[in-house]
Structure formats: structure tokens, C-alpha cells
Amino acid sequence: MRSLLMLVALCLLSSISYAQSFTVKGVVTDEVGDPIPGVNVLDIANNNGTITDVNGQYLLQLPSNSMELQFSFVGMAPQTVAVGGRSEIHVQLQSAITELDNVLVVAYGTSTKEAFTGAAAVVDEKVLENRPVTSFEKALQGTTPGLMVSSSSGQPGASATVRIRGIGSLSASSSPLYVLDGVPMSGSLSDLNPNDIETVTVLKDASASSLYGSRAANGVIMITSKRGKKGKTNISFNSQVGVNQRISNGYGLMNSTDIYEHSWRGLYNRSLLDGNSVDAARAHAHGAVQETVGFNPFGVDQPLDNNGKLIPGTQVLTDTDWRDQVYKNGITQNHNLTISGGNDQTQLYFSLGYFADDGTVISSNFNRITSKININHRINDVFTSGIRTQLSYSKAAQPPGGTGGANPVRSAEIINAASPVYNPDGSYNWDNKAIFDFNPLGLAELDQYGYTSKAVMANMFIQADFLEHFNFRSTLGIDQTVENGLSYYNPFHGNGRGVDGRSSKSNYDLFTWNLSNILTYRQEWQDHHLEVLAGQEAIASQSQFLSAEVTGFGIPNQPELGWGATPQQAYSSTTSWAMVSYLSQAKYDFADRYFLSASVRADGSSRFGRNHQFGVFYALGGAWRLIEEEWMKDISWISNMKLRSSYGTSGNNSIGNFASYGLYGSGANYNGISGISPIQLPNPDIQWEKISAFNIGLETAFFNKLTLDLEYYHRRSDGLLFNKPLSAGTGFRSILTNLGAMNNSGIEASLQYTIVDKKDWYSNVGFNISTNNNKILNIETDQLVSGTKLLEAGGSIYQFYMREWAGVNPDNGKPMWYVNAQSDDKKENSNPASAFRDPHGSGREVTSDYQDAERVRLGTALPQFYGGLNYSLTYKNFDVSCYFYYSLGGQIYNNDLATNMHDGTQPGYNLAKEALNAWTPENRDTDVPRYVINNEDGGALMSSRFLEDASFLRLKNVAVSYNVPQRLINPFHLQNLKIFLSGENLWTLTNYKGFDPEGAINGTTNNVIPGVKSITMGIKVSL
């Protein structure tokens, strides 16, 4: 009986003890005060614990006998804290020296790098800081394996082309999805201020990106903007000013003497070919050369001798360098004010930025004003809310491009140097033989080409942390862009002359909303950690377009439509699409050693046919941290080792909003009565392009100094969307179908080595390399030839297909091409009658008849290897860093050079200096064909003559900064003062003849503004 009473008493005492429990809460932060999600908080005495939420906050019920709490997080040194009866315990963890960077921003949340099973890379603000770029993605070039960034245009405000692990589609978009602060973007990247970006995370494989389903086929780039931190309010201002100029001089152009002499030679040759005598040919050349060139740039009527050479002592009156007239040194300005701070409840970040780029070409510039406000507020122990806003206003001038006469870049290349800019009376000269009535400097004054853009990106969220292990977050994102465009051509010259002036205006309004609701459950017991996520997302987008045009302007310099006399056809359209999604993800790890993840997402899109409107995408991933195994702990020189792999699917929904429907279009008007006509065949079976991706990676670290990461990936694209050609009898040229399949595979490697890590001296070097093998697996038609490219099974999407250049016939100066009779370009496999043995001794058959040569496969525009090299050095108050980017292999068709090597087909057009080496009876050993006015030899037609190696090595950025010592700035109540100097694209090593080997990703040039190099200097002040 006594034993029973004692047992009851003990039970009662135990119950009373546990009944006297209490709650402890707090926030866990890192060294700089940022909250850390996912920290393990353990009551050591009772083996009871929880983890921190996305704001680093935790709430834990403790029995009265709790003495100590242990806080642990991968990559941070664990910390044990005495409870002491306190109800609030805030902890600041320090980084563990042997661990790597830890927190990754991933789809719908965060993860530690060690726990992450996918392939991702983080670029922090140090890479973006103080870079004179209008759009942040340009600064990413060479920083991340598998990320290809190509800036094909030097137009201020232009975005770069970005590809992650190759080209994923034939005709749909291959651009990645951009997610700003957890909400997908629909506006322009140039609306973002790089100064507001904290980190950029590149999600490369299916495990990392498949939660975004049908929008993740080409990878995802997560942009995290800066936020306020608890503590003292910080006010910072940085200002920089720089000079931009054309990235290189390119190939040389003829001066006025060159073009005059060369035109004489072309006339002379023409006359001889027409059967005239030498004397008659000389007389013809002397009499026609001024008319051919357009101007006599010399001080005498007959400046050339009987051999077509300038008579010594002849005065040169006109020698216009049209490149010098069109290109200029542009001034860049970048000024940013930021205010950040907060307390335990509310944190605020505010910024105001101004960016201006005068451009390197007349009539081009870009100006942008941005403002950002980020607010986080802890309402109570359960609810947290926040808002992220991004406001942008930009104004730009962008001259016409392409082959039109109003393109100043093309004008600079083809107007010859004998043509003056001004007439003797000081007015503009509008007469030239290349583009009559066009003068790029005059048009820069008289014409107007510009657009304005207003963009608002905002997302609001509310989050509830409840029942200890649950978290619910609802986020609403709004993205609106309004663009207004103007193209005004004056009534006197150029494009507007024929209609007495032309002005057109356009308005584009894009509005997108995105709503997501995510429920997360986290649980931890002993060495087990589980996280389950379930959610719903909806997105809808509507765009409106309006344009109108008027001609007949009696008064110049008045571009408003009301000043015109004759309205032309107006146009307007409205289009929209919507998508609803359901998603889930589960992540499990055991003892911070073994990690598993699985995700699934179902998307339903209005863009696809009624038979396939829904698509389901999934991913599986696993990781093994070998460094945590007991048998690895004795190997002291290995600091980290992790093996991971993933497989999953994602989709591509980047097609037209009504691509599956049969459509009718307006415009079939007759006798003043409006009419419609069919413009698109229906295809209700159009379905998602689906990407199946496999990835395996190894992450290692040695001696706490060297890190080496290796990746292999394989991506298969199925059901590729492509416009299948139809016979003319159908009345339609093509129909959009799911045509074929394509592979992208490659290897990535990155290395970082810390050379020195001491108190006043730090030095680090890094290197990364990527490969990508792009291969079309099947396509429903045998071959699709488009311009310089051939699409076929077994080939690359950017495979060149053209005639193979064989040089110049030394006997007559005619161009030659290899016959390649065995090619599948034509059905016949026999040599044509025009074929003859190559006089250069190759042993192959050649022809001087362009049509008799067959096209062959001549490589691809995609590089074999690409990557980056970086170095940083810190010594006391000095910081030095440099970034190199390289691209090896790949080819580029230099269409611009082809225009300047026309062999006489375009008399009066300027020529490249290289054309001076044209064949003559005295100059037989040359690869430049004979120059003949009105040449019909075809030497400048599309062939490998102008196909060049696009390999290059570039010093992408070099920066030097100095932090003024604290003792010197304390009297001025400054927290920090930094002075810096930065250079962008300062040096390029390449054999490419044009301005910039970093051309369009498809490997062709088209008279675009060349890239720029710049030097900037600036100052950053913190109060």
C-alpha cells in the first residue's frame, strides 16, 4: 500500500512539474543581423525542439526543468544558451569556418546549400555592385557554370540574351523564368535597378525549378531584393560617372582615296570584260569614276593617272570617317540613395535611383528613375506581413536598325569617305551613292525615335505561424508595364520625304497578377527533419496594344499626330491568358547526412488546345553528405564532400495566347467595306513542350581553401512547338504543331581557391567552365532550311548550312566554291559541267558558278566551351577584383563584312580595307575576288567566306576600391566612405574581324549597335 501511495505521489509531482511549463520565443540571426530560417532549436534536457520560420523566429513550449537550449544550423557554429527562466531569447550565430555559404533562395522558400538536392548557384551583390550596366543580367556573364549571357547590342537599355544549359525549344521562348521576391516577372529586366538586388540565384535542374512547372523549362533565375535589417538606420549614397565608347574599331574601311582608286579599277575591269581596249577602258574609268563614287574628293578634275592611282601631290579635300561621325563617347551616370533599418517588429528598405546612358551612337540614349520600398512587419506572435514595391520610369531614344537607310550604324559602314557630311554652305549633304537622301547626322536632328516605359511591380504577403509546426503564406503580386512609342520621319529627307513626313505612335499596356497560397509543415524528431509544402497558384495576364499613323506634315518638328494631314490605318488589339496551378513538395533529411526531395505541380493553361490544357510536372532529388560519415571524419584534408542527383520534368508554355484556335483576321476590306479572312488553322491537340532533365553533381572542399564542384546534365525536350510547313493548296503556309525532340547535355565545373586569408590580406581566385551539346533528335520533316541554318535530326539548332568557299581562281580572279557533289543538298551526286580541279591543290572539285555548288554543314553558332575566371585581392583598405569571360568554338556569319566586301555589286558603297587586296593580273595570290563594277560573279553571296571563328577572351570587369580609414571620416560623422574605379569590357582577344564576337546567339550579324567598353569612377558614402 505504501509503495502504491508513493507511486501516485510521484506521478502527481511529475504532473505538477510539467504543468508549470512556460513559452520561450525569439529570433535567430547571422553575423550581420539577417534572420536565418530553418535553425534547429533543441531543449537539451527534454529532447524537445522546433525550427525557425522564414523570418528566423521560433516559439517553443518548455517544461520548468529546461536548463539549456541548443541552436544549430548547417554552415553555422552551434550555440548553447542557458534558459534562466527567460521568455525571450535572441541568438546570433556565427559562420563555421569549415562550411560553405548556406542559405539559398529557392522556389517558394529557402534552403541550405547542404540540404539542397538540386543544381543552383548564387551570385551576390558584390558581383553586381558598381557595374555600369543598365540591366543586371549583363553582369552575370561568366559568373555561373551553365549560364550563357550574350549582349548582342550596345543600344542603351537593351537586355541581354540569357540561356541556362542550352536551347530548349525550336520556336517557343528559350529564356528562363525570372522571379522577383517570390513572384514571377512579366516586365522588362531593364526596369530593375541592380543596386537594389541582394542576391541572384540560378536554378538549373528539375529538382530546383520544377515547382514552377510549365514556366520552368528553361531554368529559373530568382532575384532577391535588399531588405531592411534590425538596428541603427543606415543612410547610403553612391554616385558614379563614366565614359562609354565602341568596344573595338572592327575591320578598317576605305578612305576617300582608296574608294576612288578602287572604283576606277572596277570601271576599268568592267570595260575590259565588255570587250574594250585598254585605252578605251582607261578613258571609260576616268570619265565615270566621279559619277560612280558620287563626289570627287580632290582639288583637281583628273586626280588619277592611267593606272588609276592618285597623282602625287594631289590635295585631298574630303575624307569623311563616317564611323567617327556616327559613333561618339557617351557619358554614363548612376546615382543611388538608400535608407534601411528597423526594430524587432518592423524593418524598412527604401531606395531612389537615377541612371543615364548617353549611348555611343547618335540618336541613342537611355534614362531611368527607380524607387523601391520593402517593408516587413511582425504583427504579433502569429502574423507577419510585408510589401515589396518596385517603381520604374524610363525614357529612351533608339534609332532604327536592320538594313534600312535610317539605321545610322549601317550608314556609317556603307556611305563612302568621298561623300561629305556638309555642303559648302554648311547645310547637310543628302547626296550619296549608298542611300540617297539619307544623312545620319541630319536625320539625328530631324527625325525622332523614342519610347517611354512606366512599370510597377508590387507584391504583398501575409504569413501565419501557428500550431508550432505550421506556416501559411499568401502572396499577391501585381506587375504592370505601360510603354509609349514614337517614330517620326521628317517631311524633307529620308523615310518621310515621299509622304511629306510620317509619324506613328503606339501604346502597349501589360497587366499581370499572380496569387499564391502556400501551407508548410515542418517537424523535427531526433535526427529526422521533415518539411511538406502544399499550395495553389493562379496567374492572369492581359495586354492591350494601340497604334496610329499620320502622314502629310506641313510643319516640321511637330511629331504629334494632330499636325498631320492624312490619317493612315489605325490598329488595336487586346489579348489575355490565364493559368491555375496546384503544387506540393516534400523534403526529408536524416542527421544532416541523407536528403530526399520530391515535388509535383499541375498547370492548366488557356494557351493550349482543349485536349491538352493541363500538364503535370514532377521532380525527385537526393543528396548524400559524405563528409558527415564517420569514416570520413579522420580525413582532415577533406573539408566537404556531397553527392547529389535529380530527375524531373518541366514545361514550356511560351507560345501565343490563341495558338490552338482557328483564327480570322481583319483587313480583308473591299470597296470601303470591312472584311475578315482566315489566318490560322485550328489545332486542338497542341500540348506542352515537356523537358525531362537528369542531373548529377559532386561538391567538394579541400584544406578549407579549395572548393571544386562538378556537374553533368542531360535535358530532353519533347513535343517541340514548331510551325510545320503546309502545301500552298491549303491556303496556309504552316500550322503550329508539336513537331519533334531535342537534347541538351553537358558538363560544368567550378573551382574556387583561397590563396591567402589573413587579417589584412585576402586573395582568392575562381574558374568555371561549361559545355553544351545541342542535338535535334527528330523532326517530322526531313530538313528545314532557314537562311544560314539547317534544322534536321542529328544536327544542332544553330547548325550552319551554306556553300563552302574555295578561294579565288588565280587565273581570272573569279570566286570559287567547292562543288561538294556528294552533299544531300541536291538529288544529283555528279559534278556539274562548270566543275574543275581546285587550282590551289586541295584535290577537290570547285566551281565559279554559285548555283552549281551544293550547301554543306559547316559547324554551329554555339560554343564548345564557355566560362569565367575571377580574381580578388583585399589588402588593408584596398580591394581589387577582375572578371574574365571566355567562349571557345562556335562560329559567326559576318553579314556586315559581306556588305563591305561586295566585289562591285553595289557601286558607290564603301568597302572594307581588305578589299584593296582584290585580284589583279599582278596580284594573283589573294583570297579577294576581282573587283568589277556591277559584278555578277557572286563572290559576296552567302558562303563560308564570311563564316568566322567566334572564340574570344574578354576582360569583362576590373575594379579597384579604397575604403577611407575610420579615423579620417569619424570627424564628419560618416560610417563608411569608399572610392572606386571600374572598367567594363576593356580588352578582348579574338580573331574575329568585326566589332564584337559576342553577337546574337544564333550566330549572325545585322547592323546592330556594337557593344561598349567603359570606365567609371565613383564614391559611396554611408551615414
XYZ file of C-alpha atoms in Angstrom, residues 536-976:
441
model
C -2.183 26.781 -55.064
C -1.282 29.482 -57.552
C -3.223 31.446 -60.133
C -1.976 33.886 -62.742
C -3.728 36.015 -65.336
C -2.351 38.486 -67.836
C -3.902 40.954 -70.251
C -2.210 43.169 -72.792
C -3.586 45.945 -74.946
C -1.929 47.474 -77.978
C -2.875 50.596 -79.901
C -1.101 52.254 -82.802
C -1.883 55.014 -85.270
C -0.058 56.718 -88.098
C -0.425 60.038 -89.914
C 1.353 61.449 -92.977
C 1.453 64.878 -94.608
C 3.218 67.222 -92.176
C 3.352 70.794 -93.422
C 5.196 71.998 -90.347
C 8.407 70.175 -89.386
C 9.461 69.080 -85.882
C 5.864 68.554 -84.761
C 5.507 64.780 -84.270
C 2.058 64.848 -82.673
C -0.479 63.124 -84.896
C -2.788 66.133 -84.988
C -0.233 68.045 -87.067
C -0.510 65.555 -89.946
C -2.998 65.890 -92.777
C -3.670 62.292 -93.823
C -4.553 59.627 -91.247
C -3.385 56.140 -92.127
C -4.794 52.858 -90.885
C -5.020 52.576 -87.100
C -4.708 49.293 -85.263
C -5.607 47.983 -81.837
C -5.734 44.589 -80.137
C -6.414 43.034 -76.759
C -5.173 39.615 -75.712
C -5.087 37.682 -72.459
C -4.253 34.332 -70.924
C -4.637 32.635 -67.569
C -3.300 29.667 -65.681
C -4.251 27.844 -62.494
C -1.827 25.556 -60.655
C -1.617 23.156 -57.733
C 1.702 22.155 -56.264
C 3.291 20.142 -53.486
C 6.763 19.313 -52.243
C 8.220 17.092 -49.534
C 11.775 17.286 -48.164
C 13.316 14.888 -45.688
C 16.769 14.573 -44.197
C 18.366 12.282 -41.677
C 21.164 13.506 -39.415
C 22.117 16.259 -41.859
C 23.587 13.436 -43.943
C 20.946 11.955 -46.231
C 18.495 14.188 -48.077
C 15.460 13.402 -50.212
C 13.053 15.709 -52.018
C 10.018 15.213 -54.238
C 7.731 17.744 -55.895
C 4.754 17.768 -58.216
C 2.853 20.560 -59.939
C -0.223 20.564 -62.159
C -0.784 23.527 -64.507
C -3.850 24.334 -66.540
C -3.302 26.987 -69.205
C -5.681 28.751 -71.559
C -2.934 28.814 -74.204
C -3.172 25.141 -75.127
C -5.685 23.074 -77.041
C -8.785 21.804 -75.292
C -7.486 18.229 -75.494
C -4.299 19.047 -73.562
C -4.967 22.058 -71.383
C -3.463 20.502 -68.253
C 0.069 19.315 -67.688
C 1.615 17.570 -64.686
C 5.295 18.047 -63.855
C 7.345 16.386 -61.153
C 10.868 16.067 -59.773
C 12.818 13.738 -57.481
C 16.132 14.553 -55.841
C 18.558 13.055 -53.387
C 21.806 14.080 -51.727
C 24.415 12.385 -49.572
C 26.805 14.424 -47.448
C 29.706 12.028 -47.297
C 31.631 14.402 -45.042
C 29.232 13.506 -42.215
C 30.087 9.817 -42.370
C 32.224 8.534 -39.522
C 34.752 7.020 -41.914
C 35.297 10.454 -43.495
C 35.965 12.408 -40.319
C 39.522 11.145 -39.999
C 40.415 12.523 -43.428
C 41.293 16.004 -42.264
C 42.241 17.414 -45.663
C 38.713 16.915 -46.997
C 36.583 19.797 -45.728
C 33.372 18.933 -47.563
C 32.027 16.275 -49.868
C 28.472 15.923 -51.099
C 26.966 13.830 -53.871
C 23.561 14.726 -55.283
C 21.341 13.759 -58.181
C 17.924 14.655 -59.526
C 15.459 13.828 -62.257
C 12.291 15.611 -63.191
C 10.111 17.276 -65.761
C 9.061 20.811 -66.523
C 7.189 22.511 -69.336
C 7.219 25.430 -71.752
C 4.078 27.499 -72.190
C 5.718 30.430 -74.009
C 3.547 30.413 -77.124
C 0.832 32.696 -78.455
C -2.294 33.135 -76.393
C -4.578 31.653 -79.070
C -2.190 29.300 -80.839
C -4.595 26.325 -80.691
C -7.587 28.117 -82.201
C -8.698 28.691 -85.752
C -8.454 32.442 -86.192
C -9.849 35.067 -88.532
C -8.148 38.383 -89.081
C -9.350 41.786 -90.149
C -8.037 43.779 -93.077
C -9.673 41.923 -95.968
C -11.549 45.094 -96.892
C -13.210 45.717 -100.255
C -14.685 48.882 -101.683
C -14.808 50.580 -98.292
C -16.474 47.634 -96.582
C -14.589 45.835 -93.844
C -13.904 42.168 -94.219
C -12.192 39.263 -92.496
C -10.280 36.243 -93.695
C -8.929 33.046 -92.093
C -5.370 33.474 -90.875
C -4.717 30.396 -88.725
C -5.769 26.765 -88.759
C -7.040 25.234 -85.511
C -5.074 22.538 -83.709
C -6.837 21.396 -80.508
C -4.098 18.815 -79.935
C -1.352 21.346 -79.240
C 0.208 20.365 -75.932
C 3.011 21.374 -73.624
C 6.604 21.153 -74.612
C 7.967 18.873 -71.907
C 11.541 18.907 -70.635
C 12.897 15.792 -68.908
C 16.104 16.604 -67.056
C 18.679 14.469 -65.271
C 21.465 15.942 -63.162
C 24.263 14.537 -61.045
C 26.699 16.691 -59.109
C 29.623 16.430 -56.730
C 30.516 19.232 -54.310
C 33.912 19.099 -52.628
C 36.193 21.230 -50.484
C 39.800 20.570 -49.510
C 42.079 22.027 -46.847
C 39.447 24.694 -46.092
C 40.913 26.518 -49.110
C 39.856 24.812 -52.304
C 36.307 24.088 -53.477
C 35.549 22.064 -56.588
C 32.045 21.410 -57.932
C 31.328 19.101 -60.869
C 28.018 18.623 -62.711
C 26.692 16.514 -65.532
C 23.271 17.242 -67.007
C 21.062 15.827 -69.717
C 17.913 17.618 -70.865
C 15.474 16.149 -73.370
C 12.833 18.373 -74.941
C 9.803 16.526 -76.332
C 6.822 17.786 -78.310
C 8.706 20.804 -79.628
C 6.386 23.520 -80.875
C 7.121 24.469 -84.467
C 5.274 25.890 -87.471
C 5.069 22.897 -89.782
C 5.124 23.987 -93.468
C 1.989 23.202 -95.461
C 1.382 22.913 -99.180
C 0.185 26.043 -100.931
C -3.096 24.286 -101.756
C -4.243 24.546 -98.130
C -4.253 28.321 -98.289
C -1.948 28.448 -95.257
C 1.807 28.471 -95.087
C 2.091 26.493 -91.837
C 0.366 25.123 -88.757
C 1.704 25.085 -85.207
C 2.328 21.509 -84.083
C 4.312 19.501 -81.559
C 6.950 18.557 -84.069
C 9.926 16.735 -82.579
C 12.516 16.313 -79.835
C 15.884 17.777 -78.887
C 18.679 17.050 -76.425
C 20.967 19.342 -74.463
C 23.729 17.752 -72.425
C 26.944 18.948 -70.916
C 29.470 19.126 -68.126
C 30.023 22.016 -65.728
C 32.877 22.619 -63.334
C 33.701 25.432 -60.962
C 36.722 25.960 -58.747
C 37.500 28.466 -56.030
C 40.846 28.693 -54.253
C 41.689 30.944 -51.317
C 45.316 31.907 -51.770
C 45.682 33.983 -48.614
C 43.270 34.563 -45.744
C 44.784 36.784 -43.075
C 43.624 39.762 -41.081
C 44.793 42.445 -43.515
C 45.286 40.335 -46.594
C 42.859 38.180 -48.531
C 43.272 36.752 -52.007
C 41.018 34.391 -53.949
C 40.873 33.014 -57.499
C 37.999 31.226 -59.236
C 37.414 29.456 -62.518
C 34.400 27.857 -64.173
C 33.821 26.043 -67.435
C 30.703 24.738 -69.173
C 29.961 22.631 -72.209
C 26.699 22.142 -74.052
C 25.940 19.690 -76.814
C 22.718 20.631 -78.574
C 21.210 17.957 -80.820
C 17.863 17.682 -82.581
C 16.645 14.100 -82.124
C 13.782 14.009 -84.559
C 11.662 16.321 -86.607
C 8.620 15.430 -88.685
C 10.062 16.833 -91.866
C 13.398 15.716 -93.314
C 15.022 19.123 -93.364
C 14.061 22.709 -92.691
C 16.385 25.271 -94.261
C 16.125 28.804 -92.916
C 18.625 31.398 -94.056
C 22.084 30.326 -92.947
C 20.772 27.383 -90.860
C 19.594 23.821 -91.338
C 17.261 22.047 -88.926
C 17.482 18.267 -89.127
C 17.682 15.203 -86.924
C 21.203 14.808 -85.606
C 22.142 18.465 -86.044
C 22.325 21.497 -83.782
C 19.559 24.094 -83.725
C 22.085 26.689 -84.936
C 23.872 24.493 -87.491
C 25.258 26.497 -90.420
C 24.335 25.270 -93.884
C 25.809 27.078 -96.856
C 28.204 26.801 -99.759
C 31.841 26.184 -98.926
C 34.247 28.901 -100.022
C 37.235 27.684 -102.050
C 39.037 30.988 -102.606
C 39.884 32.864 -105.773
C 40.862 31.441 -109.137
C 44.374 32.785 -109.666
C 43.945 32.670 -113.445
C 40.980 35.029 -113.753
C 40.140 36.365 -110.266
C 36.729 34.729 -110.115
C 35.388 33.393 -106.821
C 35.311 29.631 -106.322
C 33.243 27.288 -104.198
C 33.713 23.593 -103.574
C 31.234 21.569 -105.600
C 30.530 19.025 -102.825
C 28.563 16.875 -105.239
C 28.066 14.185 -102.580
C 26.127 16.574 -100.356
C 22.415 15.922 -99.855
C 21.596 19.496 -100.849
C 20.611 18.287 -104.330
C 19.432 14.951 -105.646
C 22.213 14.696 -108.204
C 25.563 13.383 -106.998
C 27.535 14.065 -110.159
C 29.788 17.029 -110.803
C 28.271 19.860 -112.854
C 29.709 20.913 -116.170
C 31.265 24.000 -114.553
C 33.378 21.913 -112.155
C 37.173 21.829 -112.386
C 40.086 20.745 -110.220
C 40.998 23.180 -107.447
C 43.983 25.211 -108.730
C 45.154 25.623 -105.114
C 45.946 21.924 -104.923
C 43.337 20.611 -102.485
C 42.459 17.817 -104.903
C 38.776 18.697 -104.701
C 36.391 19.854 -107.408
C 35.479 23.524 -107.448
C 33.224 25.792 -109.485
C 32.876 29.507 -110.176
C 29.135 29.121 -110.714
C 27.481 29.766 -107.357
C 24.370 27.770 -108.239
C 26.395 24.659 -109.114
C 27.941 24.415 -105.633
C 25.993 22.454 -103.034
C 25.431 23.556 -99.475
C 27.127 21.623 -96.681
C 27.049 21.564 -92.887
C 29.657 23.945 -91.510
C 29.505 23.803 -87.729
C 27.336 25.634 -85.240
C 26.978 29.050 -83.675
C 27.030 27.549 -80.175
C 30.414 27.486 -78.411
C 32.101 24.253 -77.371
C 33.256 25.723 -74.056
C 32.455 28.894 -72.185
C 33.001 30.200 -68.684
C 34.736 32.698 -66.469
C 37.846 33.439 -64.461
C 37.827 35.764 -61.470
C 40.399 37.085 -59.033
C 40.008 39.224 -55.936
C 42.521 40.774 -53.597
C 41.993 42.674 -50.364
C 44.923 44.360 -48.649
C 44.065 46.515 -45.685
C 41.742 49.185 -47.124
C 42.270 48.318 -50.780
C 40.135 45.935 -52.835
C 40.964 44.756 -56.342
C 38.850 42.387 -58.436
C 38.710 41.292 -62.047
C 36.450 39.053 -64.100
C 37.305 37.380 -67.388
C 34.835 35.709 -69.726
C 35.756 33.303 -72.491
C 33.927 31.492 -75.273
C 35.710 28.844 -77.362
C 34.410 27.289 -80.553
C 31.247 28.368 -82.258
C 31.039 30.430 -85.407
C 29.500 33.666 -86.550
C 28.369 34.676 -90.016
C 29.662 38.210 -90.547
C 26.914 39.601 -92.747
C 28.163 43.139 -92.081
C 31.564 42.320 -93.581
C 29.868 40.672 -96.556
C 28.173 44.004 -97.277
C 31.557 45.759 -97.211
C 33.146 43.143 -99.482
C 30.598 43.373 -102.279
C 33.132 42.983 -105.139
C 31.367 45.736 -107.132
C 27.736 44.630 -106.906
C 26.923 47.861 -105.071
C 28.847 50.669 -106.852
C 29.359 53.673 -104.621
C 29.047 51.693 -101.390
C 32.087 51.877 -99.175
C 34.365 48.854 -98.849
C 36.499 47.244 -96.178
C 40.250 47.877 -96.381
C 40.576 44.162 -97.020
C 39.029 44.682 -100.462
C 42.178 46.540 -101.558
C 43.762 43.116 -101.850
C 41.412 42.232 -104.738
C 42.727 40.066 -107.543
C 44.523 41.688 -110.436
C 46.814 40.144 -113.050
C 49.673 41.397 -110.894
C 48.099 40.168 -107.614
C 47.159 36.566 -108.315
C 47.810 35.072 -104.874
C 44.853 36.503 -102.940
C 41.576 35.393 -101.400
C 39.706 38.532 -102.530
C 37.985 38.179 -105.935
C 38.374 40.674 -108.740
C 36.592 43.993 -108.331
C 34.236 44.772 -111.198
C 31.525 47.422 -111.257
C 28.097 45.729 -111.486
C 29.823 42.445 -110.712
C 27.812 39.282 -111.371
C 30.374 36.737 -110.112
C 28.505 36.291 -106.788
C 31.581 36.368 -104.565
C 29.738 38.161 -101.745
C 26.791 35.756 -101.729
C 26.227 33.642 -98.639
C 29.049 31.162 -98.148
C 31.716 30.198 -95.656
C 33.784 33.114 -96.992
C 32.268 35.220 -94.217
C 31.895 32.472 -91.612
C 34.331 33.281 -88.811
C 35.536 31.757 -85.575
C 33.642 33.450 -82.731
C 36.099 32.434 -79.973
C 37.227 35.206 -77.633
C 38.663 36.016 -74.225
C 37.465 39.227 -72.609
C 38.364 41.196 -69.522
C 34.772 41.650 -68.502
C 35.335 43.831 -65.460
C 38.171 45.159 -63.355
C 37.565 47.228 -60.231
C 39.743 48.958 -57.663
C 38.322 50.469 -54.482
C 39.669 52.146 -51.360
C 37.894 52.349 -48.027
C 38.926 55.561 -46.319
C 40.159 54.776 -42.761
C 37.637 55.283 -39.992
C 39.846 57.755 -38.142
C 39.698 60.124 -41.107
C 35.919 60.058 -41.550
C 34.786 59.979 -37.903
C 35.028 63.781 -37.562
C 32.476 64.023 -40.391
C 30.100 61.559 -38.680
C 30.434 59.106 -41.548
C 30.073 55.369 -41.125
C 31.891 54.454 -44.337
